[in-house]
mmCIF file of C-alpha atoms in Angstrom:
data_model
loop_
_atom_site.group_PDB
_atom_site.id
_atom_site.type_symbol
_atom_site.label_atom_id
_atom_site.label_comp_id
_atom_site.label_asym_id
_atom_site.label_seq_id
_atom_site.Cartn_x
_atom_site.Cartn_y
_atom_site.Cartn_z
ATOM 1 C CA MET A 1 -16.089 -51.609 12.356
ATOM 2 C CA SER A 2 -12.740 -51.649 10.439
ATOM 3 C CA VAL A 3 -12.568 -55.423 11.082
ATOM 4 C CA VAL A 4 -15.966 -55.963 9.460
ATOM 5 C CA ILE A 5 -15.019 -53.884 6.447
ATOM 6 C CA ASN A 6 -11.712 -55.559 5.962
ATOM 7 C CA SER A 7 -13.501 -58.903 5.858
ATOM 8 C CA LEU A 8 -15.622 -57.902 2.867
ATOM 9 C CA PRO A 9 -14.697 -58.678 -0.702
ATOM 10 C CA PRO A 10 -12.134 -56.236 -2.172
ATOM 11 C CA MET A 11 -14.524 -54.700 -4.726
ATOM 12 C CA LEU A 12 -17.276 -54.134 -2.183
ATOM 13 C CA ARG A 13 -14.729 -52.750 0.290
ATOM 14 C CA ARG A 14 -13.478 -50.180 -2.273
ATOM 15 C CA THR A 15 -17.065 -49.239 -3.166
ATOM 16 C CA LEU A 16 -18.023 -48.604 0.476
ATOM 17 C CA THR A 17 -14.792 -46.649 1.110
ATOM 18 C CA THR A 18 -15.479 -44.453 -1.915
ATOM 19 C CA LEU A 19 -19.059 -43.828 -0.797
ATOM 20 C CA ALA A 20 -17.910 -42.974 2.685
ATOM 21 C CA ARG A 21 -15.363 -40.489 1.388
ATOM 22 C CA THR A 22 -17.935 -38.908 -0.934
ATOM 23 C CA ALA A 23 -20.353 -38.541 1.930
ATOM 24 C CA LEU A 24 -17.730 -36.757 3.950
ATOM 25 C CA LEU A 25 -16.735 -34.336 1.235
ATOM 26 C CA PRO A 26 -19.233 -31.615 2.274
ATOM 27 C CA VAL A 27 -17.959 -31.882 5.915
ATOM 28 C CA ARG A 28 -14.358 -31.625 4.800
ATOM 29 C CA GLY A 29 -15.245 -28.712 2.473
ATOM 30 C CA ALA A 30 -16.993 -26.903 5.314
ATOM 31 C CA THR A 31 -13.971 -27.514 7.570
ATOM 32 C CA LEU A 32 -11.611 -26.068 4.921
ATOM 33 C CA LEU A 33 -13.923 -23.101 4.361
ATOM 34 C CA TYR A 34 -14.037 -22.455 8.127
ATOM 35 C CA GLN A 35 -10.255 -22.642 8.350
ATOM 36 C CA ALA A 36 -9.839 -20.344 5.417
ATOM 37 C CA GLY A 37 -12.353 -17.861 6.938
ATOM 38 C CA ARG A 38 -10.456 -17.860 10.208
ATOM 39 C CA ALA A 39 -7.130 -17.474 8.444
ATOM 40 C CA HIS A 40 -8.251 -14.418 6.500
ATOM 41 C CA GLN A 41 -10.756 -12.756 8.815
ATOM 42 C CA HIS A 42 -8.221 -10.016 9.488
ATOM 43 C CA PHE A 43 -8.823 -8.884 5.893
ATOM 44 C CA PHE A 44 -12.424 -7.951 6.392
ATOM 45 C CA GLN A 45 -11.792 -4.454 7.788
ATOM 46 C CA PRO A 46 -8.996 -3.614 5.314
ATOM 47 C CA VAL A 47 -11.138 -4.736 2.400
ATOM 48 C CA LEU A 48 -14.137 -2.690 3.660
ATOM 49 C CA ASN A 49 -11.916 0.373 4.025
ATOM 50 C CA GLY A 50 -10.347 -0.111 0.573
ATOM 51 C CA ALA A 51 -13.760 -0.246 -1.058
ATOM 52 C CA LEU A 52 -15.633 2.404 1.018
ATOM 53 C CA GLY A 53 -13.050 3.873 3.379
ATOM 54 C CA ASP A 54 -13.557 7.528 2.436
ATOM 55 C CA GLN A 55 -17.327 7.175 3.132
ATOM 56 C CA LEU A 56 -16.586 5.430 6.455
ATOM 57 C CA ALA A 57 -14.256 8.221 7.461
ATOM 58 C CA ALA A 58 -16.725 10.922 6.427
ATOM 59 C CA ARG A 59 -19.393 9.619 8.838
ATOM 60 C CA HIS A 60 -16.856 8.751 11.562
ATOM 61 C CA ASP A 61 -17.657 5.038 11.390
ATOM 62 C CA PRO A 62 -15.826 3.097 14.156
ATOM 63 C CA ARG A 63 -14.633 0.590 11.497
ATOM 64 C CA THR A 64 -12.538 3.310 9.812
ATOM 65 C CA ILE A 65 -8.812 2.506 9.856
ATOM 66 C CA ALA A 66 -6.472 5.221 11.111
ATOM 67 C CA LEU A 67 -2.952 5.271 9.695
ATOM 68 C CA SER A 68 -0.575 4.050 12.352
ATOM 69 C CA PHE A 69 2.199 1.580 13.106
ATOM 70 C CA ARG A 70 0.936 -1.891 14.026
ATOM 71 C CA ARG A 71 2.164 -4.565 16.378
ATOM 72 C CA GLY A 72 0.454 -7.730 17.531
ATOM 73 C CA GLY A 73 -2.705 -6.839 15.612
ATOM 74 C CA HIS A 74 -3.112 -3.427 17.369
ATOM 75 C CA ASP A 75 -2.332 0.201 16.632
ATOM 76 C CA VAL A 76 0.751 1.353 18.447
ATOM 77 C CA PRO A 77 1.436 5.060 19.097
ATOM 78 C CA VAL A 78 4.920 6.128 18.140
ATOM 79 C CA ALA A 79 5.769 6.889 21.804
ATOM 80 C CA GLU A 80 4.937 3.302 22.724
ATOM 81 C CA LEU A 81 7.158 1.590 20.130
ATOM 82 C CA GLY A 82 10.006 1.519 22.670
ATOM 83 C CA LEU A 83 12.867 1.561 20.120
ATOM 84 C CA SER A 84 16.177 1.273 22.005
ATOM 85 C CA GLU A 85 18.979 -0.163 19.867
ATOM 86 C CA ALA A 86 21.063 2.687 18.605
ATOM 87 C CA ARG A 87 21.407 3.507 14.897
ATOM 88 C CA GLN A 88 19.645 0.292 13.746
ATOM 89 C CA LYS A 89 18.566 0.049 10.150
ATOM 90 C CA THR A 90 14.781 0.458 10.155
ATOM 91 C CA VAL A 91 12.590 -0.974 7.434
ATOM 92 C CA VAL A 92 9.079 0.458 7.118
ATOM 93 C CA PHE A 93 6.618 -1.740 5.202
ATOM 94 C CA VAL A 94 3.575 -0.168 3.568
ATOM 95 C CA HIS A 95 0.842 -2.506 2.186
ATOM 96 C CA GLY A 96 -1.372 -1.987 -0.887
ATOM 97 C CA LEU A 97 -5.053 -1.552 -1.565
ATOM 98 C CA MET A 98 -7.269 -3.543 0.802
ATOM 99 C CA GLY A 99 -4.200 -5.006 2.494
ATOM 100 C CA ASP A 100 -2.884 -4.944 6.057
ATOM 101 C CA GLU A 101 0.401 -5.327 7.872
ATOM 102 C CA LEU A 102 0.157 -9.149 8.133
ATOM 103 C CA ILE A 103 0.941 -9.612 4.431
ATOM 104 C CA TRP A 104 4.568 -8.708 5.256
ATOM 105 C CA GLN A 105 4.797 -11.113 8.178
ATOM 106 C CA THR A 106 3.237 -14.512 7.667
ATOM 107 C CA GLY A 107 1.395 -16.540 5.055
ATOM 108 C CA PHE A 108 -1.579 -18.738 5.822
ATOM 109 C CA GLN A 109 -2.814 -17.796 9.266
ATOM 110 C CA ASP A 110 -3.842 -21.141 10.696
ATOM 111 C CA GLU A 111 -3.369 -22.481 14.248
ATOM 112 C CA ALA A 112 0.094 -23.732 13.487
ATOM 113 C CA GLY A 113 1.228 -20.389 12.015
ATOM 114 C CA GLY A 114 2.292 -19.720 8.499
ATOM 115 C CA PRO A 115 5.729 -19.318 6.836
ATOM 116 C CA LEU A 116 7.572 -16.183 7.727
ATOM 117 C CA ARG A 117 7.683 -13.441 5.119
ATOM 118 C CA TYR A 118 9.905 -10.499 4.437
ATOM 119 C CA GLY A 119 9.668 -8.559 7.695
ATOM 120 C CA PRO A 120 10.504 -11.275 10.273
ATOM 121 C CA ARG A 121 13.082 -12.842 7.944
ATOM 122 C CA LEU A 122 14.977 -9.559 7.456
ATOM 123 C CA ALA A 123 14.943 -9.066 11.270
ATOM 124 C CA ALA A 124 16.325 -12.530 11.863
ATOM 125 C CA GLU A 125 18.732 -12.819 9.001
ATOM 126 C CA ALA A 126 19.878 -9.205 8.353
ATOM 127 C CA GLY A 127 19.501 -7.616 11.766
ATOM 128 C CA CYS A 128 16.999 -4.970 10.505
ATOM 129 C CA ARG A 129 14.192 -3.425 12.630
ATOM 130 C CA PRO A 130 10.886 -3.987 10.805
ATOM 131 C CA LEU A 131 8.021 -1.571 11.352
ATOM 132 C CA TYR A 132 4.578 -2.096 9.760
ATOM 133 C CA VAL A 133 2.100 0.587 8.761
ATOM 134 C CA ARG A 134 -1.591 0.091 8.287
ATOM 135 C CA PHE A 135 -3.767 2.708 6.574
ATOM 136 C CA ASN A 136 -7.231 3.369 5.218
ATOM 137 C CA SER A 137 -6.682 2.546 1.549
ATOM 138 C CA GLY A 138 -10.048 4.065 0.561
ATOM 139 C CA LEU A 139 -8.805 7.574 1.225
ATOM 140 C CA HIS A 140 -7.069 9.680 -1.405
ATOM 141 C CA ILE A 141 -3.512 8.624 -1.953
ATOM 142 C CA SER A 142 -2.302 12.156 -1.170
ATOM 143 C CA GLU A 143 -4.178 12.118 2.142
ATOM 144 C CA ASN A 144 -2.359 8.928 3.183
ATOM 145 C CA GLY A 145 0.925 10.283 1.817
ATOM 146 C CA ARG A 146 0.715 13.365 3.976
ATOM 147 C CA ALA A 147 -0.235 11.221 7.011
ATOM 148 C CA LEU A 148 2.692 8.847 6.387
ATOM 149 C CA SER A 149 5.130 11.799 6.171
ATOM 150 C CA GLN A 150 3.803 13.016 9.553
ATOM 151 C CA LEU A 151 4.111 9.523 11.081
ATOM 152 C CA LEU A 152 7.706 9.169 9.936
ATOM 153 C CA THR A 153 8.461 12.607 11.268
ATOM 154 C CA GLU A 154 7.125 11.592 14.678
ATOM 155 C CA LEU A 155 9.197 8.430 14.488
ATOM 156 C CA VAL A 156 12.597 10.102 13.948
ATOM 157 C CA GLU A 157 11.807 12.907 16.419
ATOM 158 C CA ALA A 158 10.765 10.430 19.140
ATOM 159 C CA TYR A 159 13.816 8.160 18.569
ATOM 160 C CA PRO A 160 16.618 10.331 17.138
ATOM 161 C CA LEU A 161 19.318 7.953 18.303
ATOM 162 C CA ALA A 162 17.538 4.658 17.594
ATOM 163 C CA VAL A 163 16.558 5.176 13.969
ATOM 164 C CA GLY A 164 19.548 4.832 11.692
ATOM 165 C CA GLU A 165 19.227 4.250 7.980
ATOM 166 C CA LEU A 166 15.576 4.270 6.889
ATOM 167 C CA VAL A 167 14.435 1.867 4.253
ATOM 168 C CA LEU A 168 10.881 2.095 2.814
ATOM 169 C CA VAL A 169 9.143 -0.867 1.167
ATOM 170 C CA GLY A 170 5.823 -0.442 -0.587
ATOM 171 C CA HIS A 171 3.577 -2.863 -2.470
ATOM 172 C CA SER A 172 1.199 -1.589 -5.127
ATOM 173 C CA MET A 173 -0.720 1.456 -3.747
ATOM 174 C CA GLY A 174 1.701 1.493 -0.781
ATOM 175 C CA GLY A 175 4.523 2.476 -3.187
ATOM 176 C CA LEU A 176 2.504 5.398 -4.455
ATOM 177 C CA ILE A 177 1.816 6.507 -0.867
ATOM 178 C CA ILE A 178 5.558 6.376 -0.151
ATOM 179 C CA ARG A 179 6.176 8.627 -3.173
ATOM 180 C CA SER A 180 3.416 10.994 -2.068
ATOM 181 C CA ALA A 181 4.884 11.110 1.450
ATOM 182 C CA GLY A 182 8.223 12.099 -0.098
ATOM 183 C CA TYR A 183 6.501 14.932 -1.914
ATOM 184 C CA TYR A 184 4.805 16.286 1.142
ATOM 185 C CA GLY A 185 7.884 15.754 3.296
ATOM 186 C CA SER A 186 9.866 17.862 0.794
ATOM 187 C CA GLU A 187 7.191 20.548 0.766
ATOM 188 C CA GLN A 188 6.567 20.723 4.512
ATOM 189 C CA LEU A 189 5.512 24.161 5.740
ATOM 190 C CA VAL A 190 6.569 25.287 9.163
ATOM 191 C CA VAL A 191 4.822 28.162 10.883
ATOM 192 C CA SER A 192 7.069 30.263 13.025
ATOM 193 C CA SER A 193 5.610 32.740 15.492
ATOM 194 C CA GLU A 194 7.376 35.529 17.292
ATOM 195 C CA GLN A 195 6.008 37.790 19.975
ATOM 196 C CA VAL A 196 6.833 41.327 18.867
ATOM 197 C CA PRO A 197 6.341 44.277 21.137
ATOM 198 C CA THR A 198 4.353 47.075 19.544
ATOM 199 C CA LYS A 199 4.313 50.622 20.930
ATOM 200 C CA ARG A 200 1.023 52.382 21.385
ATOM 201 C CA LYS A 201 0.267 56.057 22.167
ATOM 202 C CA ARG A 202 0.521 55.504 25.954
ATOM 203 C CA PRO A 203 4.214 54.832 26.615
ATOM 204 C CA THR A 204 3.615 52.903 29.850
ATOM 205 C CA LYS A 205 1.963 49.919 28.027
ATOM 206 C CA LYS A 206 3.153 47.640 25.240
ATOM 207 C CA LEU A 207 0.988 45.218 23.321
ATOM 208 C CA LEU A 208 2.462 41.852 22.237
ATOM 209 C CA THR A 209 1.300 40.887 18.771
ATOM 210 C CA SER A 210 2.018 37.698 16.921
ATOM 211 C CA HIS A 211 4.180 37.854 13.825
ATOM 212 C CA CYS A 212 3.845 34.740 11.697
ATOM 213 C CA SER A 213 5.852 33.596 8.684
ATOM 214 C CA LEU A 214 5.780 30.456 6.591
ATOM 215 C CA LEU A 215 9.088 28.662 6.048
ATOM 216 C CA THR A 216 9.654 25.697 3.737
ATOM 217 C CA GLU A 217 11.627 22.974 5.509
ATOM 218 C CA LYS A 218 12.096 19.337 4.617
ATOM 219 C CA ALA A 219 10.664 16.788 7.020
ATOM 220 C CA PRO A 220 13.428 15.296 9.213
ATOM 221 C CA TRP A 221 12.774 11.724 8.167
ATOM 222 C CA LEU A 222 13.998 12.393 4.648
ATOM 223 C CA ALA A 223 17.560 12.719 5.940
ATOM 224 C CA HIS A 224 17.377 9.078 7.112
ATOM 225 C CA VAL A 225 16.092 7.560 3.861
ATOM 226 C CA ARG A 226 18.645 5.615 1.845
ATOM 227 C CA SER A 227 16.634 3.050 -0.049
ATOM 228 C CA VAL A 228 13.113 2.706 -1.394
ATOM 229 C CA PHE A 229 11.731 -0.600 -2.744
ATOM 230 C CA LEU A 230 8.615 -0.396 -4.934
ATOM 231 C CA LEU A 231 6.981 -3.791 -5.547
ATOM 232 C CA GLY A 232 4.361 -3.990 -8.288
ATOM 233 C CA VAL A 233 3.574 -0.280 -8.094
ATOM 234 C CA PRO A 234 1.325 1.323 -10.840
ATOM 235 C CA HIS A 235 3.419 4.438 -11.364
ATOM 236 C CA GLU A 236 1.488 5.403 -14.484
ATOM 237 C CA GLY A 237 -1.968 4.185 -13.219
ATOM 238 C CA SER A 238 -3.909 0.982 -13.080
ATOM 239 C CA TYR A 239 -5.516 -0.401 -16.229
ATOM 240 C CA LEU A 240 -8.186 -2.091 -14.045
ATOM 241 C CA GLU A 241 -9.397 1.235 -12.641
ATOM 242 C CA GLN A 242 -9.144 2.847 -16.050
ATOM 243 C CA ASN A 243 -11.395 0.087 -17.462
ATOM 244 C CA GLY A 244 -13.734 0.401 -14.453
ATOM 245 C CA LEU A 245 -14.131 4.176 -15.149
ATOM 246 C CA LEU A 246 -14.754 3.465 -18.848
ATOM 247 C CA VAL A 247 -17.566 0.973 -17.910
ATOM 248 C CA GLU A 248 -19.089 3.462 -15.463
ATOM 249 C CA ARG A 249 -19.249 6.185 -18.148
ATOM 250 C CA LEU A 250 -20.505 3.832 -20.828
ATOM 251 C CA LEU A 251 -23.346 2.733 -18.559
ATOM 252 C CA GLN A 252 -24.188 6.343 -17.918
ATOM 253 C CA ARG A 253 -24.383 7.050 -21.653
ATOM 254 C CA ILE A 254 -26.798 4.117 -22.174
ATOM 255 C CA ASN A 255 -29.022 5.749 -19.542
ATOM 256 C CA LEU A 256 -31.524 3.002 -18.797
ATOM 257 C CA PHE A 257 -32.741 2.176 -15.354
ATOM 258 C CA PRO A 258 -30.533 -0.984 -14.950
ATOM 259 C CA THR A 259 -27.448 0.742 -16.359
ATOM 260 C CA ARG A 260 -27.979 3.845 -14.263
ATOM 261 C CA PHE A 261 -28.247 1.632 -11.152
ATOM 262 C CA LEU A 262 -25.042 -0.175 -12.099
ATOM 263 C CA SER A 263 -23.150 2.995 -12.947
ATOM 264 C CA GLN A 264 -24.157 4.568 -9.596
ATOM 265 C CA ALA A 265 -22.964 1.511 -7.741
ATOM 266 C CA ILE A 266 -19.599 1.571 -9.557
ATOM 267 C CA ALA A 267 -19.293 5.292 -8.899
ATOM 268 C CA ARG A 268 -19.426 4.634 -5.146
ATOM 269 C CA ARG A 269 -16.009 3.003 -5.165
ATOM 270 C CA SER A 270 -13.564 4.730 -2.914
ATOM 271 C CA ASN A 271 -11.396 7.732 -3.700
ATOM 272 C CA GLY A 272 -8.312 5.664 -3.200
ATOM 273 C CA ILE A 273 -9.425 3.264 -5.995
ATOM 274 C CA LYS A 274 -10.264 6.194 -8.255
ATOM 275 C CA ASP A 275 -6.806 7.748 -7.668
ATOM 276 C CA LEU A 276 -5.177 4.521 -8.846
ATOM 277 C CA GLY A 277 -6.505 5.081 -12.383
ATOM 278 C CA GLN A 278 -3.886 7.811 -13.081
ATOM 279 C CA ALA A 279 -1.713 7.408 -9.947
ATOM 280 C CA LEU A 280 -2.682 10.796 -8.523
ATOM 281 C CA LEU A 281 -0.241 11.636 -5.700
ATOM 282 C CA VAL A 282 -1.094 15.225 -4.976
ATOM 283 C CA ASP A 283 -4.233 16.938 -3.668
ATOM 284 C CA GLU A 284 -4.471 19.384 -6.542
ATOM 285 C CA ASP A 285 -4.725 16.539 -9.038
ATOM 286 C CA TRP A 286 -7.964 15.008 -7.724
ATOM 287 C CA GLN A 287 -9.377 18.439 -6.813
ATOM 288 C CA GLN A 288 -9.430 19.404 -10.532
ATOM 289 C CA PRO A 289 -12.887 19.331 -12.161
ATOM 290 C CA ASP A 290 -13.547 15.995 -13.785
ATOM 291 C CA ASP A 291 -13.905 16.233 -17.580
ATOM 292 C CA PRO A 292 -15.076 12.904 -19.054
ATOM 293 C CA ALA A 293 -13.423 13.771 -22.382
ATOM 294 C CA LEU A 294 -9.994 14.345 -20.848
ATOM 295 C CA PRO A 295 -7.734 12.743 -18.301
ATOM 296 C CA ARG A 296 -7.054 14.753 -15.144
ATOM 297 C CA PRO A 297 -3.888 16.833 -15.161
ATOM 298 C CA ARG A 298 -1.247 15.010 -13.089
ATOM 299 C CA THR A 299 1.525 16.555 -11.087
ATOM 300 C CA LEU A 300 4.901 15.024 -11.784
ATOM 301 C CA VAL A 301 6.307 14.083 -8.416
ATOM 302 C CA PRO A 302 10.107 13.940 -8.626
ATOM 303 C CA LEU A 303 12.266 11.315 -6.994
ATOM 304 C CA LEU A 304 14.049 12.111 -3.807
ATOM 305 C CA PRO A 305 17.742 13.186 -4.057
ATOM 306 C CA GLY A 306 20.376 10.820 -2.753
ATOM 307 C CA VAL A 307 18.017 7.809 -2.599
ATOM 308 C CA ARG A 308 18.434 4.390 -4.163
ATOM 309 C CA TYR A 309 15.165 3.282 -5.797
ATOM 310 C CA HIS A 310 14.470 -0.363 -6.543
ATOM 311 C CA VAL A 311 11.629 -1.018 -8.948
ATOM 312 C CA LEU A 312 10.490 -4.622 -8.743
ATOM 313 C CA VAL A 313 8.217 -5.785 -11.555
ATOM 314 C CA GLY A 314 6.369 -9.062 -11.970
ATOM 315 C CA GLU A 315 5.902 -10.616 -15.408
ATOM 316 C CA TRP A 316 2.903 -12.918 -15.070
ATOM 317 C CA LEU A 317 2.428 -14.389 -18.569
ATOM 318 C CA ARG A 318 4.658 -16.768 -20.374
ATOM 319 C CA ALA A 319 7.443 -15.400 -22.619
ATOM 320 C CA SER A 320 5.941 -17.386 -25.561
ATOM 321 C CA LEU A 321 2.992 -14.961 -25.740
ATOM 322 C CA PRO A 322 3.108 -11.805 -27.868
ATOM 323 C CA GLN A 323 5.052 -8.979 -26.353
ATOM 324 C CA ALA A 324 2.171 -6.522 -26.588
ATOM 325 C CA VAL A 325 -0.022 -8.910 -24.586
ATOM 326 C CA ARG A 326 2.578 -9.411 -21.895
ATOM 327 C CA GLU A 327 3.205 -5.701 -21.646
ATOM 328 C CA TYR A 328 -0.469 -4.880 -21.219
ATOM 329 C CA PHE A 329 -1.204 -7.416 -18.502
ATOM 330 C CA GLY A 330 2.169 -7.091 -16.707
ATOM 331 C CA ASP A 331 1.802 -8.853 -13.362
ATOM 332 C CA GLY A 332 -1.900 -9.365 -13.846
ATOM 333 C CA ILE A 333 -2.896 -6.217 -11.956
ATOM 334 C CA VAL A 334 -0.316 -3.643 -13.043
ATOM 335 C CA GLY A 335 0.740 -3.203 -16.635
ATOM 336 C CA ALA A 336 4.394 -3.643 -17.402
ATOM 337 C CA ALA A 337 5.035 -0.023 -18.515
ATOM 338 C CA SER A 338 3.151 1.344 -15.518
ATOM 339 C CA GLY A 339 5.138 -0.908 -13.177
ATOM 340 C CA ARG A 340 8.476 0.315 -14.600
ATOM 341 C CA GLY A 341 7.383 3.963 -14.552
ATOM 342 C CA GLN A 342 8.514 6.508 -17.143
ATOM 343 C CA LEU A 343 10.203 8.683 -14.512
ATOM 344 C CA PHE A 344 12.432 5.798 -13.432
ATOM 345 C CA ASP A 345 13.542 5.124 -17.024
ATOM 346 C CA ASP A 346 14.578 8.781 -17.606
ATOM 347 C CA GLU A 347 18.109 9.097 -16.308
ATOM 348 C CA THR A 348 18.223 12.776 -17.244
ATOM 349 C CA ALA A 349 15.417 13.456 -14.739
ATOM 350 C CA LEU A 350 17.184 11.898 -11.710
ATOM 351 C CA PRO A 351 18.096 14.285 -8.905
ATOM 352 C CA PRO A 352 21.740 14.407 -7.741
ATOM 353 C CA GLY A 353 22.815 11.217 -5.994
ATOM 354 C CA THR A 354 19.658 9.295 -6.988
ATOM 355 C CA ALA A 355 19.964 5.863 -8.531
ATOM 356 C CA VAL A 356 17.363 3.486 -9.964
ATOM 357 C CA ARG A 357 17.610 -0.265 -10.321
ATOM 358 C CA THR A 358 14.831 -2.256 -12.011
ATOM 359 C CA ALA A 359 14.395 -5.997 -11.365
ATOM 360 C CA ARG A 360 11.992 -8.261 -13.292
ATOM 361 C CA PHE A 361 10.607 -11.501 -11.923
ATOM 362 C CA GLY A 362 9.218 -13.877 -14.520
ATOM 363 C CA GLN A 363 6.103 -15.988 -14.138
ATOM 364 C CA GLN A 364 5.187 -13.864 -11.098
ATOM 365 C CA HIS A 365 1.783 -12.298 -10.451
ATOM 366 C CA HIS A 366 1.001 -9.156 -8.464
ATOM 367 C CA GLY A 367 0.326 -10.846 -5.114
ATOM 368 C CA GLY A 368 3.225 -13.241 -5.593
ATOM 369 C CA LEU A 369 5.720 -10.397 -5.196
ATOM 370 C CA LEU A 370 4.824 -10.496 -1.496
ATOM 371 C CA HIS A 371 6.252 -13.948 -0.889
ATOM 372 C CA HIS A 372 8.544 -14.753 -3.771
ATOM 373 C CA PRO A 373 11.892 -16.307 -2.579
ATOM 374 C CA GLU A 374 13.826 -14.335 -5.273
ATOM 375 C CA VAL A 375 12.117 -11.045 -4.169
ATOM 376 C CA TYR A 376 13.179 -11.766 -0.623
ATOM 377 C CA GLN A 377 16.774 -12.485 -1.608
ATOM 378 C CA TYR A 378 16.750 -9.160 -3.586
ATOM 379 C CA LEU A 379 15.541 -7.287 -0.561
ATOM 380 C CA LYS A 380 18.080 -8.971 1.700
ATOM 381 C CA GLN A 381 20.924 -8.158 -0.651
ATOM 382 C CA TRP A 382 20.007 -4.522 -1.327
ATOM 383 C CA ALA A 383 18.153 -3.339 1.745
#
């Protein structure tokens, strides 16, 4: 066939070649679409949980994600992690909304494998032990924060000699969950029970009664934490969720059948997404009655003492654009001021021994912070 085509006049040969390529475009497009679908099929469950995860959990849907460590695409109980090397620096990665643990490990998931990302590279080049957490990002941030604190407690109690310095890395919502975990780890309540003999009228018998007291004790994992890296984290809330809430309430005010339908559909977004609007990290914040005229009261969650915080911020738009525009859009998802966080800018509010370092990455969008070469070099240098 190729001999026949090569024998044709050049113009006719080019015309036939172009027609053949055009005819094959749908096939090639379908092939690329199939490959992309296979590469990203692992995102279906995390996206579903991010959008409706609280509702899935409420009805005990089997597609509900449970917070756990992950290895090889499966949940791994702490007891089965098998950590053996003594006092090894352990880096725990926490993904963001609708993400999963693979965003820290590889890029495009085709048959040949994708480029290695932060976790495997730190293991190979810096000798760190990477651990990956997956969670239901549709639940309240505080619910995941409390669960993460418990998971880290189980980790250091199961492997007291293996876990050395603990480094926490969170992207977007994951960074808020790390901060919430620090809050609940610092406020951990321990119930102590003692069996106290109580005398009764008949001297030959004694009744043992339980005497309970509540003691405040910090979670043991906090003693291991030395560094926290917060990548593209909306510390002051997400303008996207704030705008979504505004649209929901505007449609409610119009109060026509189509707008009521749309507002009800928007209102079904998950509790995790709603918490992002004001970065609510504590149960009491979202439990407050919702007043449309006022923002919810927000608990100020302090930074942990003796910890080095690294705030990594992307700057998506070109420097030639107006400063106000660049500040508003930030990395395209998180505004610049929210990404920096007021608490991190206030040196007078830092606990003893706590340090904050802010790094900005120009021409970098929110998702790009997960695979940017300069971000990796920063992690490698400071982790």
